[in-house]
Coordinates of C-alpha atoms in Angstrom, one line a residue:
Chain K
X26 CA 80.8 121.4 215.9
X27 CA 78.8 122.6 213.2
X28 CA 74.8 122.5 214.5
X29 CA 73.6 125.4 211.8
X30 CA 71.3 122.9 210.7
X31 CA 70.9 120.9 213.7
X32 CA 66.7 120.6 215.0
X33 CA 65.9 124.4 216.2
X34 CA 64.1 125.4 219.3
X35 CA 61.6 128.3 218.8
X36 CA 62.4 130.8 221.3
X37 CA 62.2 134.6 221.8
X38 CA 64.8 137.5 223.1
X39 CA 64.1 138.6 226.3
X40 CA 65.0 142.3 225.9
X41 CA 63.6 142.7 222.2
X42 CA 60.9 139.6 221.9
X43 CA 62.4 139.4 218.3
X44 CA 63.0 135.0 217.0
X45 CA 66.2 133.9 218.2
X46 CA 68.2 131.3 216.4
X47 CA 68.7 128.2 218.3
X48 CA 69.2 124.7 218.1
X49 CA 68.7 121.8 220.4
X50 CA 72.4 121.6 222.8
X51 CA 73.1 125.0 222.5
X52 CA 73.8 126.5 225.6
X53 CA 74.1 130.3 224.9
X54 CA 72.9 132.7 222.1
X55 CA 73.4 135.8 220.5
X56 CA 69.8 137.9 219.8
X57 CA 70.5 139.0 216.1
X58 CA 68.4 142.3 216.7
X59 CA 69.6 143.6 219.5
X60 CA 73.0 141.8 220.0
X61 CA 71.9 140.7 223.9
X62 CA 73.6 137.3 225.0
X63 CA 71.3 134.9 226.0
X64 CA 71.6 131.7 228.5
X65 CA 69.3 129.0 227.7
X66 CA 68.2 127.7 231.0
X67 CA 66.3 124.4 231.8
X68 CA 66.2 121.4 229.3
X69 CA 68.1 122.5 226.2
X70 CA 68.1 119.1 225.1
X71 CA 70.5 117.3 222.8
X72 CA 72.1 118.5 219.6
X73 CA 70.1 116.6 217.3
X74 CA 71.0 115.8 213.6
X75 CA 68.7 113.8 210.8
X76 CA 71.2 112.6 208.1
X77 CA 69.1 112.9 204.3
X78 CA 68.1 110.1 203.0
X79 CA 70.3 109.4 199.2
X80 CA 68.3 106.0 198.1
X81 CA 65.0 105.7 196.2
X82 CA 63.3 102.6 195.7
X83 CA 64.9 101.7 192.4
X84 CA 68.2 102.4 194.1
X85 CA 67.8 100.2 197.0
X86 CA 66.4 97.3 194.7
X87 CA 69.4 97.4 192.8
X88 CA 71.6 97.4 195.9
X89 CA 69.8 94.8 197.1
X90 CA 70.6 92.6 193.8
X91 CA 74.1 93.0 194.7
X92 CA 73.9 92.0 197.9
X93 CA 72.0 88.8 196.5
X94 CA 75.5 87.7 195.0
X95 CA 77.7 88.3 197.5
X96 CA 78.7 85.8 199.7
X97 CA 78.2 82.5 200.0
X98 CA 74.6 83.0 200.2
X99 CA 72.2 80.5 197.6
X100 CA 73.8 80.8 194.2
X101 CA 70.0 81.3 192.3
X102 CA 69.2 83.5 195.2
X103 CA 69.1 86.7 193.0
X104 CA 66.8 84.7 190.6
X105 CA 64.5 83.3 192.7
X106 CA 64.4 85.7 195.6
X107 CA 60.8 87.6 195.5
X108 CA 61.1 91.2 197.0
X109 CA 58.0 92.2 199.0
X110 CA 58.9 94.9 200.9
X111 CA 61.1 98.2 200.1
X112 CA 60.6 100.5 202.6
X113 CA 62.9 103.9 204.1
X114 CA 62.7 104.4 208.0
X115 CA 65.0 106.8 210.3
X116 CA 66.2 105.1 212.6
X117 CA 67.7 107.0 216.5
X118 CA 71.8 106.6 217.5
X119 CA 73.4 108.1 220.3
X120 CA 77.2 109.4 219.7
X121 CA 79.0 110.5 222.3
X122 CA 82.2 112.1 221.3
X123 CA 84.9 112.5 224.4
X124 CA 88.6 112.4 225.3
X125 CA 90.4 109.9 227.0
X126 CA 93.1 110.6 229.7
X127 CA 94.8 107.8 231.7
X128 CA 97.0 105.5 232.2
X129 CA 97.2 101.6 231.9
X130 CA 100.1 99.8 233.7
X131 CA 100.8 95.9 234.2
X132 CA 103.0 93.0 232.1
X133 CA 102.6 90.5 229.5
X134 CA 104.1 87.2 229.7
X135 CA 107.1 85.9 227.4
X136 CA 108.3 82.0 227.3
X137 CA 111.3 80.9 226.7
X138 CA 113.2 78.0 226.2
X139 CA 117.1 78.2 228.0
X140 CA 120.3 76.2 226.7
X141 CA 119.1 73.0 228.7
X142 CA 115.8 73.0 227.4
X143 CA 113.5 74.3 230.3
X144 CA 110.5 76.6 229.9
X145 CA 111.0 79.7 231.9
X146 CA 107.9 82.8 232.0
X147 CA 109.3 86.3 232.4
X148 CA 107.2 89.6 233.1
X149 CA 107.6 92.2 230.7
X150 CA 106.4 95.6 232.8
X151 CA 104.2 97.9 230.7
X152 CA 103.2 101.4 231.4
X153 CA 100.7 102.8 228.4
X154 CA 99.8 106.1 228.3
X155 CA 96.1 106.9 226.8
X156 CA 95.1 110.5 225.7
X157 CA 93.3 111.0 222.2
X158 CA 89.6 111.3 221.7
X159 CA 87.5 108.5 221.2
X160 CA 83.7 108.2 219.6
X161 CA 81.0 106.0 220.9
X162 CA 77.5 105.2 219.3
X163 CA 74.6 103.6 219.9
X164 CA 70.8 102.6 218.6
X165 CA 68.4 105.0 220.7
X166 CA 65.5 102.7 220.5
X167 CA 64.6 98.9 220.1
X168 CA 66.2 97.6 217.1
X169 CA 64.7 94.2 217.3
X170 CA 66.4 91.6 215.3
X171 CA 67.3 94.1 212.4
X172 CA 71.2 93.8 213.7
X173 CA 72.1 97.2 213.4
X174 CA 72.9 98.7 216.6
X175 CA 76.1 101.6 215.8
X176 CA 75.6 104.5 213.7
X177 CA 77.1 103.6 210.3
X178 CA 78.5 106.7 209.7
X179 CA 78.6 109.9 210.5
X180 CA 78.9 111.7 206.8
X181 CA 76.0 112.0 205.8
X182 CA 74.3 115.3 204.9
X183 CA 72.7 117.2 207.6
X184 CA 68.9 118.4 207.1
X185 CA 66.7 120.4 209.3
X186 CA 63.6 118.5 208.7
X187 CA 63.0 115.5 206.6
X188 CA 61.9 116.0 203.1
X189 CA 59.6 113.1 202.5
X190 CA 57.0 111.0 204.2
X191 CA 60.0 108.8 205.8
X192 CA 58.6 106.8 209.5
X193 CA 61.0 108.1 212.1
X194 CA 61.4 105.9 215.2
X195 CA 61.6 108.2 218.4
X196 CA 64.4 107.5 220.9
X197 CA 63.1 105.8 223.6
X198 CA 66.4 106.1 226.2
X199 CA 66.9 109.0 228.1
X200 CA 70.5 111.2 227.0
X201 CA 71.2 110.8 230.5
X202 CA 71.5 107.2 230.3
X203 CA 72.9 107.0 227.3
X204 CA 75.3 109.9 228.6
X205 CA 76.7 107.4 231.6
X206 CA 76.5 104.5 229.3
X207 CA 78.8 106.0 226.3
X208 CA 81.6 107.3 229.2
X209 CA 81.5 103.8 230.7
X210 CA 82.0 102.4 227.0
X211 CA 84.9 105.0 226.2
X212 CA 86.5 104.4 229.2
X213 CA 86.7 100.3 228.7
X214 CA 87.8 101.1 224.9
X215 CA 90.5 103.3 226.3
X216 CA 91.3 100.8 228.2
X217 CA 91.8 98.0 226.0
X218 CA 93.3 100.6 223.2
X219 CA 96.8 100.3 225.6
X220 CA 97.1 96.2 224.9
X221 CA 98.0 95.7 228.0
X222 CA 97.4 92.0 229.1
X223 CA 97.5 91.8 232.5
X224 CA 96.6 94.4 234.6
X225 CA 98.1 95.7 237.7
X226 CA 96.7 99.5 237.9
X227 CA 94.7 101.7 235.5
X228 CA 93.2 105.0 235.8
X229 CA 91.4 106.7 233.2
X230 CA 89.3 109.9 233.1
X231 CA 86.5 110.6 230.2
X232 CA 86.0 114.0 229.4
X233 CA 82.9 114.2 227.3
X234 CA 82.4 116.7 224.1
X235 CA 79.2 116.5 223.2
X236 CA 76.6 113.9 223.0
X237 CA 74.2 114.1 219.5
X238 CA 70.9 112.0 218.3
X239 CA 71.3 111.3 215.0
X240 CA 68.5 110.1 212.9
X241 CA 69.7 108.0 210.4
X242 CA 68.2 106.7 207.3
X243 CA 68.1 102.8 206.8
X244 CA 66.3 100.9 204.4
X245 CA 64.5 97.6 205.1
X246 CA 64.0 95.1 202.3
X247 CA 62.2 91.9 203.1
X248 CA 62.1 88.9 200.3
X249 CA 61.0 85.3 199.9
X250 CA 62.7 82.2 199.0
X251 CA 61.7 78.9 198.7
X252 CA 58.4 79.7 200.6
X253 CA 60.6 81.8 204.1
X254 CA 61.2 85.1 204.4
X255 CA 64.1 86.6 204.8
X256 CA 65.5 90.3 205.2
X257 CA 68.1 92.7 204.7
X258 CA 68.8 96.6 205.7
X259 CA 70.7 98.8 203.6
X260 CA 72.3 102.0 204.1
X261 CA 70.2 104.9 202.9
X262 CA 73.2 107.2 202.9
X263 CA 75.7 105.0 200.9
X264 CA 73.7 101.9 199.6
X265 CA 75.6 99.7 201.0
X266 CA 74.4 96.3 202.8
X267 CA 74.1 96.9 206.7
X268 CA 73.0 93.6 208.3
X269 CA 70.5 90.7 206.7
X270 CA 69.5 87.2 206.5
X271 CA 69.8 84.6 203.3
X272 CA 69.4 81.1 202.9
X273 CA 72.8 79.5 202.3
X274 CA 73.7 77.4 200.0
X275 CA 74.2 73.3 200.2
X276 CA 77.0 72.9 197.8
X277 CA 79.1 75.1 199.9
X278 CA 78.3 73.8 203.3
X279 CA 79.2 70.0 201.6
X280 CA 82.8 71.5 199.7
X281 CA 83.3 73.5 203.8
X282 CA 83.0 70.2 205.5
X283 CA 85.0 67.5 203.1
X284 CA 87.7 70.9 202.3
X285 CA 87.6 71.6 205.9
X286 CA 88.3 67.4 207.3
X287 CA 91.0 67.3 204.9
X288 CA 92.6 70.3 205.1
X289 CA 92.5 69.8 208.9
X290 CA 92.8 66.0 209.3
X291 CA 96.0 66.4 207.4
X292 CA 97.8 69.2 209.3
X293 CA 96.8 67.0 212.2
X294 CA 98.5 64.6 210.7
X295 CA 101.2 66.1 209.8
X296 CA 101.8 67.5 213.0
X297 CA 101.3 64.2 215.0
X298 CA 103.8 62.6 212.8
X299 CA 106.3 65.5 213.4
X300 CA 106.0 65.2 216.6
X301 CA 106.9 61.5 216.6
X302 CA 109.8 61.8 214.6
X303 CA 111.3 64.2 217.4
X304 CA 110.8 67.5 216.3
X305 CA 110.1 70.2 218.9
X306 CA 106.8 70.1 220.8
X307 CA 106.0 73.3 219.8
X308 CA 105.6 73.1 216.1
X309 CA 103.9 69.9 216.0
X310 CA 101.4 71.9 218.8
X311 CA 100.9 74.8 216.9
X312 CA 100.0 72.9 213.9
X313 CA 97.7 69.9 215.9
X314 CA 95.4 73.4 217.2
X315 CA 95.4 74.9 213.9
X316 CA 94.4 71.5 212.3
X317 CA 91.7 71.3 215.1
X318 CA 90.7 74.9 214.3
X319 CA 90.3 74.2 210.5
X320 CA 88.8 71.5 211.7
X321 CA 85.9 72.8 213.7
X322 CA 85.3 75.9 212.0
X323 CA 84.0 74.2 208.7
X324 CA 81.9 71.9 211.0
X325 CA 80.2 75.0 212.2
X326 CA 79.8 76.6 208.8
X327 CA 78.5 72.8 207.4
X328 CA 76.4 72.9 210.8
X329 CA 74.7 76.3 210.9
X330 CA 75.6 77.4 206.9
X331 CA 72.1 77.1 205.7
X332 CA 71.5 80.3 206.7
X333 CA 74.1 83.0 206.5
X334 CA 73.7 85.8 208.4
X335 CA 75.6 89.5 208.2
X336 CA 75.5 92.7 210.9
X337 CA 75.1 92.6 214.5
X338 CA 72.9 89.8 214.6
X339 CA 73.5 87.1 217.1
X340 CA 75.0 84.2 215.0
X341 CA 73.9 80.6 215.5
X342 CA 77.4 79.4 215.5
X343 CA 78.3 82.0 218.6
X344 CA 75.6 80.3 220.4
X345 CA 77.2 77.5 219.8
X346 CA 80.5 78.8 221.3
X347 CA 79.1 80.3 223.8
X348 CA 77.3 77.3 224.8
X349 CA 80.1 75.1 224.8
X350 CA 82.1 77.6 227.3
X351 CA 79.0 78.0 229.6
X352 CA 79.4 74.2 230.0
X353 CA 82.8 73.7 230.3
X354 CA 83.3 76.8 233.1
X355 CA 79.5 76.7 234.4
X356 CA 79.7 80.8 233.8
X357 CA 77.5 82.6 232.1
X358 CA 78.9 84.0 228.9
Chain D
X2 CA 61.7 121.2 232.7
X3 CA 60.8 124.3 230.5
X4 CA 63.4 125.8 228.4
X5 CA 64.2 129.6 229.4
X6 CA 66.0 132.1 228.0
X7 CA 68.0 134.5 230.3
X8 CA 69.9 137.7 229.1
X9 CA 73.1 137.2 230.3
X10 CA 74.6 139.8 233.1
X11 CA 77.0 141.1 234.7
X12 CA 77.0 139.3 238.7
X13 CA 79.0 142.1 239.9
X14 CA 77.9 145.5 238.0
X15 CA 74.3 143.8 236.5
X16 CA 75.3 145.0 232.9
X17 CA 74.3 143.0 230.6
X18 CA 77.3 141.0 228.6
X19 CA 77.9 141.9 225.1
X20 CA 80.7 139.2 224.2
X21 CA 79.7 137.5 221.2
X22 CA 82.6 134.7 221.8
X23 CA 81.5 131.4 222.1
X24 CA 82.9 131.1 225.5
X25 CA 82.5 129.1 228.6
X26 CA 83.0 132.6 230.7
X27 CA 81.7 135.8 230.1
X28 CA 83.8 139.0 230.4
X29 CA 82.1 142.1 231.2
X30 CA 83.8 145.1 230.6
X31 CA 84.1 146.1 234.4
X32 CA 86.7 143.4 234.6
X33 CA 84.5 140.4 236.2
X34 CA 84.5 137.1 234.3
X35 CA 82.0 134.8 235.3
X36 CA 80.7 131.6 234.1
X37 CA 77.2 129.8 234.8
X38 CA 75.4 126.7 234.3
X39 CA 72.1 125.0 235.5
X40 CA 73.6 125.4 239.6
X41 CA 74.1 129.5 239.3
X42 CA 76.2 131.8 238.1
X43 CA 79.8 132.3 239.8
X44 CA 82.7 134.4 239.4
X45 CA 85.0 133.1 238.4
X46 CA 89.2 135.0 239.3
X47 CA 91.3 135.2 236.7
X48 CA 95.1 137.3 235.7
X49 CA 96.3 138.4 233.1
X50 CA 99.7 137.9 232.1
X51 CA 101.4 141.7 230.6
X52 CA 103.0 141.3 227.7
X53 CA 107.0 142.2 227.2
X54 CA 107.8 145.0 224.6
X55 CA 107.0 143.5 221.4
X56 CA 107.0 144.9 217.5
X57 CA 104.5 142.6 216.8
X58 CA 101.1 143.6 215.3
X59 CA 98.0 143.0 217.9
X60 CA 96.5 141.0 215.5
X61 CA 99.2 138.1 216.5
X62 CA 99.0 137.9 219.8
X63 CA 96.7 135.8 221.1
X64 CA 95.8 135.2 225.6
X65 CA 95.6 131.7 225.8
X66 CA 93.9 130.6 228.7
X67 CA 94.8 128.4 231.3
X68 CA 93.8 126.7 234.8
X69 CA 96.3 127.4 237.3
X70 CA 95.6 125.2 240.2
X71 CA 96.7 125.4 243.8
X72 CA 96.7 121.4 244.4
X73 CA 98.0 119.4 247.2
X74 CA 99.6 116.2 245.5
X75 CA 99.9 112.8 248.0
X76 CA 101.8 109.9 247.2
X77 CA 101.0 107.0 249.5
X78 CA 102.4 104.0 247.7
X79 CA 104.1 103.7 244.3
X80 CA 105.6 100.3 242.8
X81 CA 107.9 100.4 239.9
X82 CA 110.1 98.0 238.2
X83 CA 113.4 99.1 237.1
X84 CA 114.3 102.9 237.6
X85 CA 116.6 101.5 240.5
X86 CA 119.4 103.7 240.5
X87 CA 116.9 106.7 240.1
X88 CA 115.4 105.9 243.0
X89 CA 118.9 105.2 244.8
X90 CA 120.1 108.6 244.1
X91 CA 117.7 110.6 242.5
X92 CA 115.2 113.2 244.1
X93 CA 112.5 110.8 244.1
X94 CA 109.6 113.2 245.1
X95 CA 107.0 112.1 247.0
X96 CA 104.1 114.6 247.0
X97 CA 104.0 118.1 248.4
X98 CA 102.2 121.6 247.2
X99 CA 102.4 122.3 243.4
X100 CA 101.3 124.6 241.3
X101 CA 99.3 122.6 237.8
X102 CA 98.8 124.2 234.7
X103 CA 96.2 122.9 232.7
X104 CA 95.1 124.7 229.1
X105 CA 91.7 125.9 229.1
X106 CA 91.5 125.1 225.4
X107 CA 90.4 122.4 222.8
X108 CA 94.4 121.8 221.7
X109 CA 95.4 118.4 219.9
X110 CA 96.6 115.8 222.7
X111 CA 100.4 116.2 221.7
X112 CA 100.2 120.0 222.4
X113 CA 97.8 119.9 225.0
X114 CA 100.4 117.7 226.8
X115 CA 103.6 119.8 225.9
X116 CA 102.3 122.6 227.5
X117 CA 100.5 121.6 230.8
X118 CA 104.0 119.6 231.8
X119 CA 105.8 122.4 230.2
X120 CA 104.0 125.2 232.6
X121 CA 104.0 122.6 235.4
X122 CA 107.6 121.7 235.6
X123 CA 108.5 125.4 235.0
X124 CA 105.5 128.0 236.2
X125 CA 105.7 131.3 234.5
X126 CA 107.2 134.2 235.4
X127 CA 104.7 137.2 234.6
X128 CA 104.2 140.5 236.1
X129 CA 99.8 141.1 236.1
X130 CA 98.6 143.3 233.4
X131 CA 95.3 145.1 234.6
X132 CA 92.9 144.2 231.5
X133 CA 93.6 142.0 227.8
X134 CA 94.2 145.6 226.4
X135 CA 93.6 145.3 222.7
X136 CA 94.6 141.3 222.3
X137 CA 92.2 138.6 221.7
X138 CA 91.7 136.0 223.9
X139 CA 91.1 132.7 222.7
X140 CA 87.3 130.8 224.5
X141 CA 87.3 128.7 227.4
X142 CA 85.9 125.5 226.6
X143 CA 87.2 123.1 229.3
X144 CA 85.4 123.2 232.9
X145 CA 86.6 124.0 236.1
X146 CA 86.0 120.4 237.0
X147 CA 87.4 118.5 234.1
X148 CA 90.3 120.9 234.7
X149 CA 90.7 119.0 237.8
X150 CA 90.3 115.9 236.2
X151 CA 93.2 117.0 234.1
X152 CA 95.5 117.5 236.5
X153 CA 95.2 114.4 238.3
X154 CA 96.0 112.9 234.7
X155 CA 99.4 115.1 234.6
X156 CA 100.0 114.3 237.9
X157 CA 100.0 110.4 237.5
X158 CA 101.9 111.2 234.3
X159 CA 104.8 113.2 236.1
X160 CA 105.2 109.4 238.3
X161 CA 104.8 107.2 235.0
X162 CA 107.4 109.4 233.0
X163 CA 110.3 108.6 235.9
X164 CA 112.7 106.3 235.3
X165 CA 111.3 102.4 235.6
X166 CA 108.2 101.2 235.1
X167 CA 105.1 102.1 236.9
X168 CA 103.2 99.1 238.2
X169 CA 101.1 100.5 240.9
X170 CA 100.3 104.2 242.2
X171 CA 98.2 104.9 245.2
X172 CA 97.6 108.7 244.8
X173 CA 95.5 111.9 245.6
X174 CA 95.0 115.3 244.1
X175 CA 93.9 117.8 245.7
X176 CA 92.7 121.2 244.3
X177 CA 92.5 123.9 246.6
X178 CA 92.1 127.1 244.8
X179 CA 91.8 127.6 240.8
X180 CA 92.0 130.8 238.8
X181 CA 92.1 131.2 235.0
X182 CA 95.5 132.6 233.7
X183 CA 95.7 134.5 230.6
X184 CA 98.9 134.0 228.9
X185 CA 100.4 136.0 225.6
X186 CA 101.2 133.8 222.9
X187 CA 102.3 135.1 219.0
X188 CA 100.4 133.2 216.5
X189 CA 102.1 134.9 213.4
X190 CA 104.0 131.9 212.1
X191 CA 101.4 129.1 213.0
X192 CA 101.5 127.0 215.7
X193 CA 101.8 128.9 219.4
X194 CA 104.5 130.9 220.4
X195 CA 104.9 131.8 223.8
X196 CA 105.4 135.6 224.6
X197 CA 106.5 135.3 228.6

């Protein structure tokens, strides 16, 4: 891992007293004067990495022009969208990069239909084998309701200091915590990476390699329209649109619901009337869900569409879902 | 806690170590290799393999280091479906003393794999060589305890390989002595070659 220009700690040779060359994570050291190895003892902390920052504000306007346009966000929204705020901040992740080693054993399911027409359910054993490394990340502080909570990326160009006037949020969760929290993540990932559906044994050790704080360089850009404000973050490394809110647009929540009822009424339809005329129940099933699907996910979009939302931020319409399973199993989703 | 830096020494002869490899252990040159961390420093055994009579240049052979560990394996319940005949008349084994080879190194999965099952169903034949001589050795960078971790992987991968299907596996793994053993390996061609 290359940490040559990871955040240095200032610390002196023992036999000479001359600087020694460290960074946060490192563990041992060679004194360039005198060539003694040296064993940093105590907190050596994390290796820590700030990413520089590529945008400037006429960059991240632009950006955010094209984000205006994308989607099926208002359609005069680049027109009549005010920008009020463009502003860089750093912003903490953990990433937690470690190796996998288990195994994942259990069955799927397959139906079949015999000669006489009866269902039957077989068990298909599986035994998956999981070794490769695996990389975990998350936001090291509060991220409030900006909806990003991963590291991007991790490409961006490492600096020892930042070389601007640039807010940097501190990380406010301890690397042990997030230590125990990324090998519990790695593990359940590991897990699911074998596609096993049902489970009758699993064992899985995580080795960790290292854990970093990155400080990453986001841009926040808050706008107006029609009297609300709304926001958007933007990658300060690429430029590209991270998470944001727009208003949506009333033409296409009408064309998703009427488009959706039809398109989904009529593979209902369809599908109800196949079944009457004696084809097999599977077919006419398959097609009554997907009708129902069609179906319910324009209703949702025509329900919750007037505002559209992108990133990791919790979605209306997942409310909604989850909602509607809370009350139908009484658990908590 | 304050951050301290310590010159690092020799437990055994208090010479102070001059290795500049980034290594988990530290050789000194009176022969001990020890390794520390935030509990204490301990020593840590180790062999070295002797190489055979070889024409190649010392720049190509490499000691590749590895955990040899002296385990004690117990199988108390295994399910499996298929694998029947296997079972029927196969050497099914059920646990016992076994030597686990697991590489001390940051290899790809695939070849980190090969060779611990390779070393494990086959242990090396190797007559001690009293020092590395004039051969590099390649850094330690996996633990004594994730070594043991490792081997309790291998270990449940020895019962899934078997013929059937593994279902359920109640197991244990016990490590009761581990040394580091240095192996010769040529390097010349790319990829590792083994030299014992």
């Amino acid at each position: 891992m290359d940490t040559t220009n990871g955040i240095s700690l200032n610390l002196s040779c023992t036999s000479c007293g001359g600087a020694v060359d460290t960074v946060e994570g490192q563990r041992v050291v060679t004194c360039r004067y005198c060539q003694t190895l040296l064993y940093i003892d105590g907190d050596r902390g994390v290796y820590t990495a700030l990413f520089r920052n590529n945008l400037d504000n006429q960059r991240a306007k632009a950006s955010l022009d094209q984000w205006f346009d994308k989607g099926f966000k208002a359609r005069d929204l680049s027109k009549k969208a005010k920008v009020t705020e463009v502003y860089p901040i750093y912003l903490p992740f953990w990433r937690l990069m470690a190796r996998a080693a288990g195994w994942v054993c259990g069955y799927r399911e397959e139906h079949y239909t015999d000669k006489n027409g009866h269902s039957h359910t077989r068990r298909i054993p599986l035994e998956k084998m999981v070794f490769r490394d695996f990389e975990w990340s998350e936001i090291a502080c509060d991220p409030g309701d900006i909806g990003v909570t991963r590291l991007p990326s991790n490409r961006g160009q490492v600096v020892s200091h930042d070389e601007g006037d640039i807010p940097t949020f501190e990380a406010t969760t301890s690397p042990d915590d997030a230590k125990l929290k990324g090998i519990d993540s790695i593990r359940k990932m590991a897990v699911s990476s074998a596609s096993v559906p049902h489970i009758t044994f699993e064992k899985v050790h995580v080795l960790p390699r290292f854990l970093t704080l990155t400080f990453y360089p986001i841009w926040m850009c808050r706008y107006t329209y029609q009297g609300r404000t709304y926001f958007a973050t933007l990658d300060g490394i690429s430029g590209s649109s991270l998470s944001g809110r727009a208003p949506g647009d009333p033409l296409y929540q009408s064309l998703a619901l009427v488009g959706g009822a039809t398109a989904g009424g009529l593979i209902l339809g369809l599908s109800i009337t196949g079944l009457t005329a004696g084809i097999d129940i599977e077919i006419p099933a398959i097609g009554a869900i997907a009708g129902l699907i069609i179906f319910g996910l324009s209703f949702l979009f025509f329900r919750h569409g007037s505002e559209i939302t992108e990133g990791d931020i919790d979605r209306p319409y997942n409310k909604s879902i989850r909602g509607l399973i809370e009350d139908a199993t009484g658990l908590e989703v | 806690m304050p951050v301290n830096l310590t010159a690092v020494k020799c437990p055994s002869c208090g010479r102070p170590i001059t290795d500049h490899q980034t290594d988990r252990v530290f050789l000194c040159d009176c022969g001990v290799i020890h390794t520390r961390d935030d509990d204490g420093t301990r020593e840590v055994p180790y062999e070295v393999a002797a190489l055979p009579k070889t024409d190649l240049p010392s720049a190509s052979v490499i000691y590749v280091p590895f955990w040899r560990m002296d385990s004690e394996v117990t199988i108390d319940y295994e399910r499996t479906e298929g694998g029947f005949f296997h079972r029927l008349f196969g050497k099914d084994w059920k646990g016992g003393s076994i030597l686990i080879f697991v590489p001390a190194v940051e290899w790809d999965p695939g070849t980190y794999k090969q060779w611990s099952t390779t070393l494990t169903s086959k242990p090396p034949n190797y007559q001690r060589a009293p020092d590395f001589g004039e051969f590099q050795r390649m850094p330690v960078s996996v633990e004594e305890g994730e070594a043991a971790q490792l081997a309790d992987f291998l270990i449940l991968t020895f019962e899934a390989e078997k013929p059937g299907v593994l279902q359920e596996i109640s197991y244990e793994v016990r490590v009761l002595r581990s040394i580091l053993l240095y192996l010769p390996f040529d390097r010349s061609q790319g990829g590792f070659r083994p030299l014992f």
